[in-house]
Coordinates of N, CA, C and O in Angstrom, one line a residue:
M1 N 32.7 22.5 -5.1 CA 31.3 22.9 -5.2 C 30.5 21.6 -5.5 O 29.4 21.5 -5.1
K2 N 31.1 20.8 -6.4 CA 30.3 19.6 -6.9 C 30.1 18.7 -5.7 O 29.1 18.0 -5.6
R3 N 31.1 18.6 -4.8 CA 30.9 17.8 -3.6 C 29.9 18.3 -2.7 O 29.2 17.6 -2.0
A4 N 29.8 19.6 -2.7 CA 28.7 20.2 -1.8 C 27.3 19.8 -2.4 O 26.4 19.5 -1.6
I5 N 27.2 19.8 -3.7 CA 26.0 19.4 -4.3 C 25.7 17.9 -4.0 O 24.6 17.5 -3.7
Q6 N 26.8 17.1 -4.1 CA 26.6 15.7 -3.8 C 26.2 15.5 -2.4 O 25.3 14.7 -2.1
G7 N 26.8 16.2 -1.5 CA 26.4 16.2 -0.1 C 25.0 16.7 0.1 O 24.3 16.1 0.9
F8 N 24.7 17.7 -0.6 CA 23.3 18.2 -0.5 C 22.3 17.2 -1.0 O 21.3 16.9 -0.3
M9 N 22.7 16.5 -2.1 CA 21.8 15.5 -2.6 C 21.6 14.3 -1.7 O 20.6 13.8 -1.4
M10 N 22.8 13.9 -1.1 CA 22.8 12.7 -0.2 C 21.9 13.1 1.0 O 21.1 12.3 1.5
A11 N 22.2 14.3 1.6 CA 21.4 14.7 2.7 C 20.0 14.8 2.4 O 19.1 14.4 3.2
N12 N 19.6 15.3 1.3 CA 18.3 15.5 0.9 C 17.6 14.1 0.8 O 16.5 13.9 1.3
I13 N 18.3 13.2 0.1 CA 17.7 11.9 -0.1 C 17.7 11.1 1.3 O 16.7 10.5 1.6
L14 N 18.7 11.3 2.1 CA 18.7 10.7 3.4 C 17.6 11.2 4.2 O 16.9 10.5 4.9
L15 N 17.4 12.5 4.1 CA 16.3 13.1 4.9 C 15.0 12.6 4.4 O 14.1 12.2 5.2
V16 N 14.8 12.6 3.1 CA 13.5 12.1 2.5 C 13.4 10.6 2.9 O 12.3 10.1 3.3
S17 N 14.5 9.9 2.9 CA 14.4 8.5 3.2 C 14.1 8.2 4.6 O 13.3 7.3 5.0
T18 N 14.7 9.0 5.5 CA 14.5 8.8 6.9 C 13.1 9.1 7.3 O 12.6 8.5 8.3
I19 N 12.5 10.1 6.7 CA 11.2 10.4 7.1 C 10.2 9.3 6.7 O 9.2 9.1 7.4
G20 N 10.5 8.5 5.7 CA 9.6 7.5 5.3 C 9.7 6.2 6.1 O 9.0 5.2 5.8
L21 N 10.4 6.3 7.2 CA 10.6 5.1 8.0 C 9.6 4.9 9.1 O 9.8 4.0 9.9
A22 N 8.6 5.7 9.2 CA 7.7 5.7 10.3 C 6.9 4.5 10.4 O 6.5 4.0 11.6
S23 N 6.4 3.9 9.4 CA 5.5 2.7 9.5 C 6.3 1.5 10.0 O 7.5 1.5 10.0
A24 N 5.6 0.5 10.4 CA 6.2 -0.7 10.9 C 7.2 -1.3 9.8 O 8.3 -1.7 10.2
A25 N 6.8 -1.3 8.6 CA 7.7 -1.7 7.5 C 8.0 -0.5 6.7 O 7.2 0.0 6.0
L26 N 9.2 0.0 6.9 CA 9.6 1.3 6.2 C 9.6 1.1 4.7 O 10.0 0.0 4.3
P27 N 9.3 2.1 4.0 CA 9.3 2.0 2.5 C 10.7 1.9 2.0 O 11.7 2.2 2.7
E28 N 10.8 1.4 0.8 CA 12.1 1.4 0.1 C 12.5 2.8 -0.1 O 11.7 3.7 -0.5
P29 N 13.8 3.1 0.0 CA 14.3 4.4 -0.4 C 14.0 4.7 -1.9 O 14.1 3.8 -2.7
Q30 N 13.7 6.0 -2.2 CA 13.5 6.4 -3.5 C 14.8 6.3 -4.3 O 15.9 6.4 -3.8
D31 N 14.6 6.0 -5.6 CA 15.8 6.0 -6.5 C 16.3 7.5 -6.5 O 15.5 8.4 -6.7
P32 N 17.6 7.7 -6.4 CA 18.2 9.0 -6.4 C 17.8 9.8 -7.6 O 17.6 11.0 -7.6
Q33 N 17.7 9.2 -8.8 CA 17.4 9.9 -10.0 C 16.0 10.3 -10.0 O 15.6 11.4 -10.6
V34 N 15.1 9.6 -9.4 CA 13.7 10.0 -9.2 C 13.6 11.3 -8.4 O 12.9 12.2 -8.7
V35 N 14.3 11.2 -7.2 CA 14.3 12.3 -6.3 C 14.9 13.6 -7.0 O 14.4 14.7 -6.8
A36 N 15.9 13.4 -7.8 CA 16.5 14.6 -8.4 C 15.6 15.2 -9.4 O 15.7 16.4 -9.8
N37 N 14.6 14.5 -9.9 CA 13.7 15.0 -10.9 C 12.4 15.7 -10.2 O 11.6 16.2 -10.9
M38 N 12.4 15.6 -8.9 CA 11.2 16.2 -8.2 C 11.5 17.7 -8.1 O 12.6 18.2 -8.1
T39 N 10.4 18.4 -8.0 CA 10.4 19.8 -7.7 C 10.8 20.0 -6.2 O 10.7 19.1 -5.4
F40 N 11.2 21.2 -5.9 CA 11.6 21.6 -4.5 C 10.4 21.3 -3.6 O 10.6 20.6 -2.5
E41 N 9.2 21.7 -4.0 CA 8.0 21.4 -3.1 C 7.8 20.0 -2.9 O 7.4 19.5 -1.9
Q42 N 7.9 19.2 -4.0 CA 7.7 17.7 -3.9 C 8.7 17.1 -2.9 O 8.3 16.3 -2.1
R43 N 10.0 17.5 -3.1 CA 11.0 17.0 -2.2 C 10.7 17.3 -0.7 O 10.9 16.5 0.2
M44 N 10.3 18.6 -0.5 CA 10.0 19.0 0.9 C 8.8 18.2 1.5 O 8.9 17.8 2.6
Q45 N 7.8 18.0 0.7 CA 6.7 17.3 1.2 C 7.1 15.8 1.5 O 6.7 15.3 2.5
M46 N 7.8 15.3 0.6 CA 8.3 13.9 0.8 C 9.2 13.8 2.0 O 9.0 12.9 2.8
S47 N 10.0 14.8 2.2 CA 10.8 14.9 3.4 C 10.0 14.9 4.7 O 10.3 14.2 5.7
K48 N 9.0 15.8 4.7 CA 8.1 15.9 5.9 C 7.4 14.6 6.2 O 7.3 14.1 7.3
D49 N 6.9 13.9 5.1 CA 6.2 12.6 5.3 C 7.2 11.6 5.8 O 6.9 10.8 6.8
L50 N 8.4 11.6 5.3 CA 9.4 10.6 5.7 C 9.8 10.8 7.1 O 10.1 9.9 7.9
R51 N 10.0 12.1 7.5 CA 10.4 12.4 8.9 C 9.4 11.9 9.9 O 9.8 11.4 10.9
E52 N 8.1 12.0 9.6 CA 7.1 11.5 10.5 C 7.2 10.0 10.6 O 7.1 9.5 11.7
Q53 N 7.4 9.3 9.5 CA 7.6 7.9 9.6 C 8.9 7.5 10.3 O 8.9 6.5 11.0
F54 N 9.9 8.3 10.1 CA 11.2 8.1 10.7 C 11.1 8.1 12.2 O 11.7 7.4 12.9
K55 N 10.3 9.1 12.7 CA 10.1 9.2 14.2 C 9.6 8.0 14.8 O 9.9 7.7 16.0
Q56 N 8.7 7.2 14.1 CA 8.1 6.0 14.6 C 9.0 4.8 14.4 O 8.7 3.8 15.0
A57 N 10.0 4.9 13.6 CA 10.8 3.7 13.3 C 11.8 3.5 14.4 O 12.2 4.4 15.1
T58 N 12.3 2.3 14.5 CA 13.3 2.0 15.5 C 14.7 2.4 14.9 O 14.8 2.5 13.7
P59 N 15.7 2.5 15.7 CA 17.0 2.8 15.2 C 17.5 1.8 14.2 O 18.2 2.1 13.2
E60 N 17.2 0.5 14.4 CA 17.6 -0.5 13.5 C 17.0 -0.4 12.1 O 17.6 -0.5 11.1
E61 N 15.7 0.0 12.2 CA 15.0 0.2 10.9 C 15.6 1.4 10.1 O 15.7 1.4 8.9
R62 N 15.9 2.5 10.9 CA 16.5 3.7 10.3 C 17.9 3.3 9.7 O 18.2 3.7 8.6
R63 N 18.7 2.5 10.4 CA 20.0 2.1 9.9 C 19.8 1.3 8.6 O 20.6 1.5 7.7
E64 N 18.9 0.3 8.6 CA 18.7 -0.5 7.5 C 18.3 0.4 6.3 O 18.7 0.2 5.1
Y65 N 17.4 1.4 6.5 CA 17.0 2.3 5.5 C 18.2 3.0 4.9 O 18.4 3.2 3.7
R66 N 19.1 3.6 5.8 CA 20.3 4.3 5.3 C 21.2 3.4 4.5 O 21.7 3.8 3.5
Q67 N 21.3 2.1 4.9 CA 22.1 1.2 4.2 C 21.6 0.9 2.8 O 22.3 0.9 1.8
K68 N 20.2 0.8 2.7 CA 19.6 0.6 1.4 C 19.8 1.8 0.5 O 20.0 1.7 -0.7
L69 N 19.7 3.0 1.1 CA 19.9 4.2 0.4 C 21.3 4.3 -0.2 O 21.5 4.6 -1.3
H70 N 22.3 4.0 0.6 CA 23.7 4.0 0.2 C 23.9 3.0 -0.9 O 24.6 3.3 -1.9
A71 N 23.2 1.9 -0.8 CA 23.3 0.8 -1.9 C 22.8 1.4 -3.2 O 23.3 1.1 -4.3
K72 N 21.7 2.1 -3.1 CA 21.1 2.7 -4.4 C 22.1 3.6 -5.0 O 22.2 3.7 -6.3
F73 N 22.8 4.4 -4.2 CA 23.8 5.3 -4.8 C 25.0 4.5 -5.4 O 25.5 4.9 -6.5
K74 N 25.4 3.5 -4.7 CA 26.5 2.7 -5.2 C 26.2 2.0 -6.5 O 27.1 1.6 -7.2
A75 N 24.9 1.7 -6.7 CA 24.5 0.9 -7.8 C 24.5 1.8 -9.1 O 24.5 1.2 -10.2
L76 N 24.6 3.1 -8.9 CA 24.7 4.0 -10.1 C 26.1 3.9 -10.7 O 27.1 3.7 -10.0
S77 N 26.2 4.0 -12.0 CA 27.5 4.1 -12.6 C 28.2 5.4 -12.3 O 27.5 6.4 -11.9
P78 N 29.5 5.4 -12.4 CA 30.2 6.7 -12.2 C 29.6 7.9 -13.0 O 29.5 9.0 -12.5
Q79 N 29.3 7.6 -14.3 CA 28.7 8.6 -15.1 C 27.4 9.1 -14.6 O 27.1 10.3 -14.6
E80 N 26.5 8.1 -14.1 CA 25.2 8.5 -13.6 C 25.4 9.3 -12.3 O 24.7 10.3 -12.1
R81 N 26.3 8.9 -11.5 CA 26.6 9.7 -10.2 C 27.0 11.1 -10.6 O 26.6 12.1 -10.0
K82 N 27.9 11.2 -11.5 CA 28.4 12.6 -11.9 C 27.3 13.4 -12.5 O 27.1 14.6 -12.1
A83 N 26.5 12.8 -13.3 CA 25.3 13.6 -13.9 C 24.4 14.0 -12.8 O 23.8 15.1 -12.8
L84 N 24.1 13.1 -11.9 CA 23.2 13.4 -10.7 C 23.8 14.5 -9.9 O 23.1 15.5 -9.5
R85 N 25.1 14.5 -9.6 CA 25.8 15.5 -8.9 C 25.7 16.9 -9.6 O 25.3 17.9 -8.9
D86 N 25.9 16.9 -10.9 CA 25.8 18.1 -11.6 C 24.4 18.7 -11.6 O 24.2 19.9 -11.5
K87 N 23.4 17.8 -11.8 CA 22.0 18.2 -11.8 C 21.7 18.8 -10.4 O 21.0 19.9 -10.3
M88 N 22.1 18.1 -9.3 CA 21.7 18.6 -8.0 C 22.5 19.9 -7.7 O 21.9 20.8 -7.0
H89 N 23.7 20.0 -8.2 CA 24.4 21.3 -8.1 C 23.7 22.4 -8.7 O 23.5 23.5 -8.1
A90 N 23.2 22.2 -9.9 CA 22.5 23.3 -10.6 C 21.2 23.6 -9.9 O 20.8 24.8 -9.8
Q91 N 20.5 22.6 -9.3 CA 19.3 22.8 -8.6 C 19.6 23.6 -7.3 O 18.8 24.5 -7.0
W92 N 20.7 23.3 -6.6 CA 21.0 24.0 -5.4 C 21.3 25.5 -5.7 O 20.8 26.3 -5.0
E93 N 22.0 25.7 -6.8 CA 22.3 27.1 -7.1 C 21.1 27.9 -7.5 O 21.0 29.1 -7.3
A94 N 20.0 27.2 -8.0 CA 18.8 27.9 -8.4 C 17.9 28.2 -7.3 O 16.9 28.9 -7.4
L95 N 18.1 27.6 -6.1 CA 17.2 27.8 -4.9 C 17.4 29.2 -4.4 O 18.5 29.8 -4.4
T96 N 16.3 29.7 -3.8 CA 16.4 31.0 -3.1 C 17.1 30.8 -1.8 O 17.1 29.7 -1.2
P97 N 17.6 31.8 -1.2 CA 18.2 31.7 0.2 C 17.2 31.1 1.2 O 17.6 30.3 2.0
A98 N 15.9 31.5 1.1 CA 14.9 30.9 2.0 C 14.8 29.4 1.8 O 14.6 28.7 2.8
Q99 N 14.8 29.0 0.6 CA 14.7 27.5 0.3 C 15.9 26.8 0.8 O 15.8 25.7 1.4
K100 N 17.1 27.4 0.6 CA 18.3 26.7 1.1 C 18.2 26.6 2.7 O 18.6 25.6 3.2
K101 N 17.7 27.7 3.3 CA 17.6 27.7 4.8 C 16.6 26.6 5.2 O 16.9 25.9 6.2
E102 N 15.5 26.5 4.5 CA 14.5 25.5 4.8 C 15.1 24.1 4.7 O 14.9 23.2 5.6
L103 N 15.9 23.8 3.7 CA 16.6 22.5 3.5 C 17.5 22.3 4.7 O 17.6 21.2 5.2
R104 N 18.3 23.3 5.0 CA 19.3 23.1 6.1 C 18.6 22.8 7.4 O 19.0 21.9 8.2
D105 N 17.5 23.6 7.7 CA 16.8 23.4 8.9 C 16.1 22.0 9.0 O 16.1 21.4 10.0
N106 N 15.7 21.5 7.8 CA 15.1 20.2 7.7 C 16.1 19.1 8.0 O 15.8 18.2 8.8
R107 N 17.3 19.3 7.5 CA 18.4 18.3 7.8 C 18.8 18.3 9.2 O 18.9 17.3 9.9
K108 N 18.9 19.5 9.8 CA 19.2 19.6 11.2 C 18.2 19.0 12.1 O 18.5 18.3 13.1
A109 N 16.9 19.2 11.8 CA 15.8 18.6 12.5 C 15.9 17.1 12.4 O 15.6 16.4 13.4
M110 N 16.2 16.5 11.3 CA 16.3 15.1 11.1 C 17.4 14.5 11.9 O 17.2 13.5 12.7
I111 N 18.5 15.2 11.9 CA 19.7 14.7 12.7 C 19.3 14.8 14.2 O 19.6 13.9 15.0
A112 N 18.7 15.9 14.6 CA 18.3 16.1 16.0 C 17.4 15.0 16.5 O 17.4 14.7 17.7
S113 N 16.6 14.5 15.6 CA 15.6 13.5 16.0 C 16.2 12.1 16.2 O 15.5 11.2 16.8
M114 N 17.4 11.9 15.9 CA 18.1 10.6 16.0 C 18.6 10.5 17.4 O 18.8 11.4 18.1
T115 N 18.9 9.2 17.8 CA 19.5 8.9 19.1 C 20.9 9.3 19.0 O 21.6 9.4 18.0
P116 N 21.5 9.6 20.2 CA 23.0 9.9 20.2 C 23.8 8.8 19.6 O 24.8 9.0 18.9
E117 N 23.4 7.5 19.7 CA 24.1 6.4 19.1 C 24.1 6.5 17.6 O 25.0 6.2 16.9
E118 N 22.9 6.8 17.1 CA 22.7 6.9 15.6 C 23.6 8.0 15.1 O 24.2 7.9 14.0
R119 N 23.6 9.2 15.8 CA 24.4 10.3 15.4 C 25.9 9.9 15.4 O 26.7 10.2 14.5
A120 N 26.3 9.2 16.4 CA 27.7 8.7 16.5 C 28.0 7.8 15.4 O 29.1 7.8 14.8
E121 N 27.1 6.9 15.1 CA 27.3 5.9 14.0 C 27.4 6.7 12.6 O 28.3 6.4 11.8
M122 N 26.6 7.7 12.4 CA 26.7 8.4 11.2 C 28.0 9.2 11.1 O 28.6 9.3 10.0
K123 N 28.4 9.7 12.2 CA 29.7 10.5 12.3 C 30.8 9.5 11.9 O 31.7 9.9 11.2
K124 N 30.8 8.3 12.4 CA 31.8 7.3 12.2 C 31.8 7.0 10.7 O 32.8 6.9 10.0
E125 N 30.6 6.8 10.1 CA 30.5 6.5 8.6 C 31.1 7.6 7.8 O 31.8 7.4 6.9
R126 N 30.8 8.8 8.2 CA 31.3 10.0 7.5 C 32.9 10.0 7.6 O 33.6 10.3 6.7
S127 N 33.4 9.8 8.8 CA 34.8 9.8 9.0 C 35.5 8.7 8.2 O 36.5 9.0 7.5
E128 N 34.9 7.5 8.1 CA 35.5 6.5 7.2 C 35.4 6.9 5.8 O 36.4 6.6 5.0
W129 N 34.3 7.5 5.4 CA 34.3 8.0 4.0 C 35.3 9.0 3.7 O 36.0 9.0 2.6
M130 N 35.5 9.9 4.6 CA 36.6 11.0 4.5 C 38.0 10.3 4.3 O 38.8 10.8 3.6
Q131 N 38.2 9.3 5.1 CA 39.5 8.6 5.0 C 39.7 8.0 3.7 O 40.8 7.9 3.1
A132 N 38.6 7.4 3.2 CA 38.7 6.7 1.9 C 38.8 7.8 0.7 O 39.2 7.4 -0.4
H133 N 38.4 9.0 0.9 CA 38.4 10.0 -0.1 C 39.2 11.3 0.5 O 38.5 12.3 0.8
P134 N 40.5 11.2 0.7 CA 41.2 12.3 1.3 C 41.1 13.6 0.6 O 41.2 14.6 1.3
N135 N 41.0 13.6 -0.7 CA 40.9 14.9 -1.4 C 39.6 15.6 -1.1 O 39.4 16.8 -1.3
A136 N 38.6 14.9 -0.6 CA 37.3 15.5 -0.4 C 37.3 16.3 1.0 O 36.4 17.1 1.2
Q137 N 38.2 16.0 1.8 CA 38.2 16.6 3.2 C 38.2 18.1 3.1 O 37.4 18.7 3.8
D138 N 39.0 18.7 2.2 CA 39.1 20.2 2.1 C 37.7 20.7 1.7 O 37.2 21.7 2.2
H139 N 37.1 20.0 0.7 CA 35.8 20.5 0.2 C 34.7 20.5 1.3 O 34.0 21.4 1.4
W140 N 34.7 19.4 2.0 CA 33.6 19.3 3.0 C 33.7 20.2 4.2 O 32.8 20.5 4.9
N141 N 34.9 20.7 4.4 CA 35.1 21.7 5.5 C 34.8 23.1 5.1 O 34.8 24.0 5.9
K142 N 34.5 23.3 3.8 CA 34.2 24.7 3.4 C 32.7 24.9 3.6 O 31.9 24.0 3.4
P143 N 32.3 26.1 4.0 CA 30.8 26.4 4.1 C 30.1 26.4 2.8 O 30.7 26.7 1.8
M144 N 28.9 26.0 2.8 CA 28.1 26.0 1.5 C 27.7 27.4 1.2 O 27.5 28.3 2.1
N145 N 27.7 27.8 -0.1 CA 27.2 29.1 -0.5 C 25.8 29.3 -0.4 O 25.0 28.3 -0.5
N146 N 25.3 30.5 -0.1 CA 23.9 30.7 0.0 C 23.4 31.2 -1.3 O 23.9 31.7 -2.2

């Protein structure tokens, strides 16, 4: 379940981050700890704004943004990542089914707006991550709870 929250958090931040890419110079990705402290409404608004910016960005700009976002996560200590995962897990559990559906739909829309090449690249990144973390494979294949 903790991995589901981590995935939820990453997807949320990725979504928020990708939406912010619309301008010629995309903004820096938000610090994951800042995003975790936002309310559901704030994160959804940020996601909508970022998605609009993301639509105008080039695939290269979006890729660079994702790389910066991943670097921000890697910069956190293991204890900070665990605390963030736990916090996001608790937040996910506190969401209503309608809010969870809205988040899922938001992520699906973000992925659908990418080029087939970008989706393939993200699929490859996920596959590489799964190979590096073999115990996570079972967890990611389980459906998320509503």
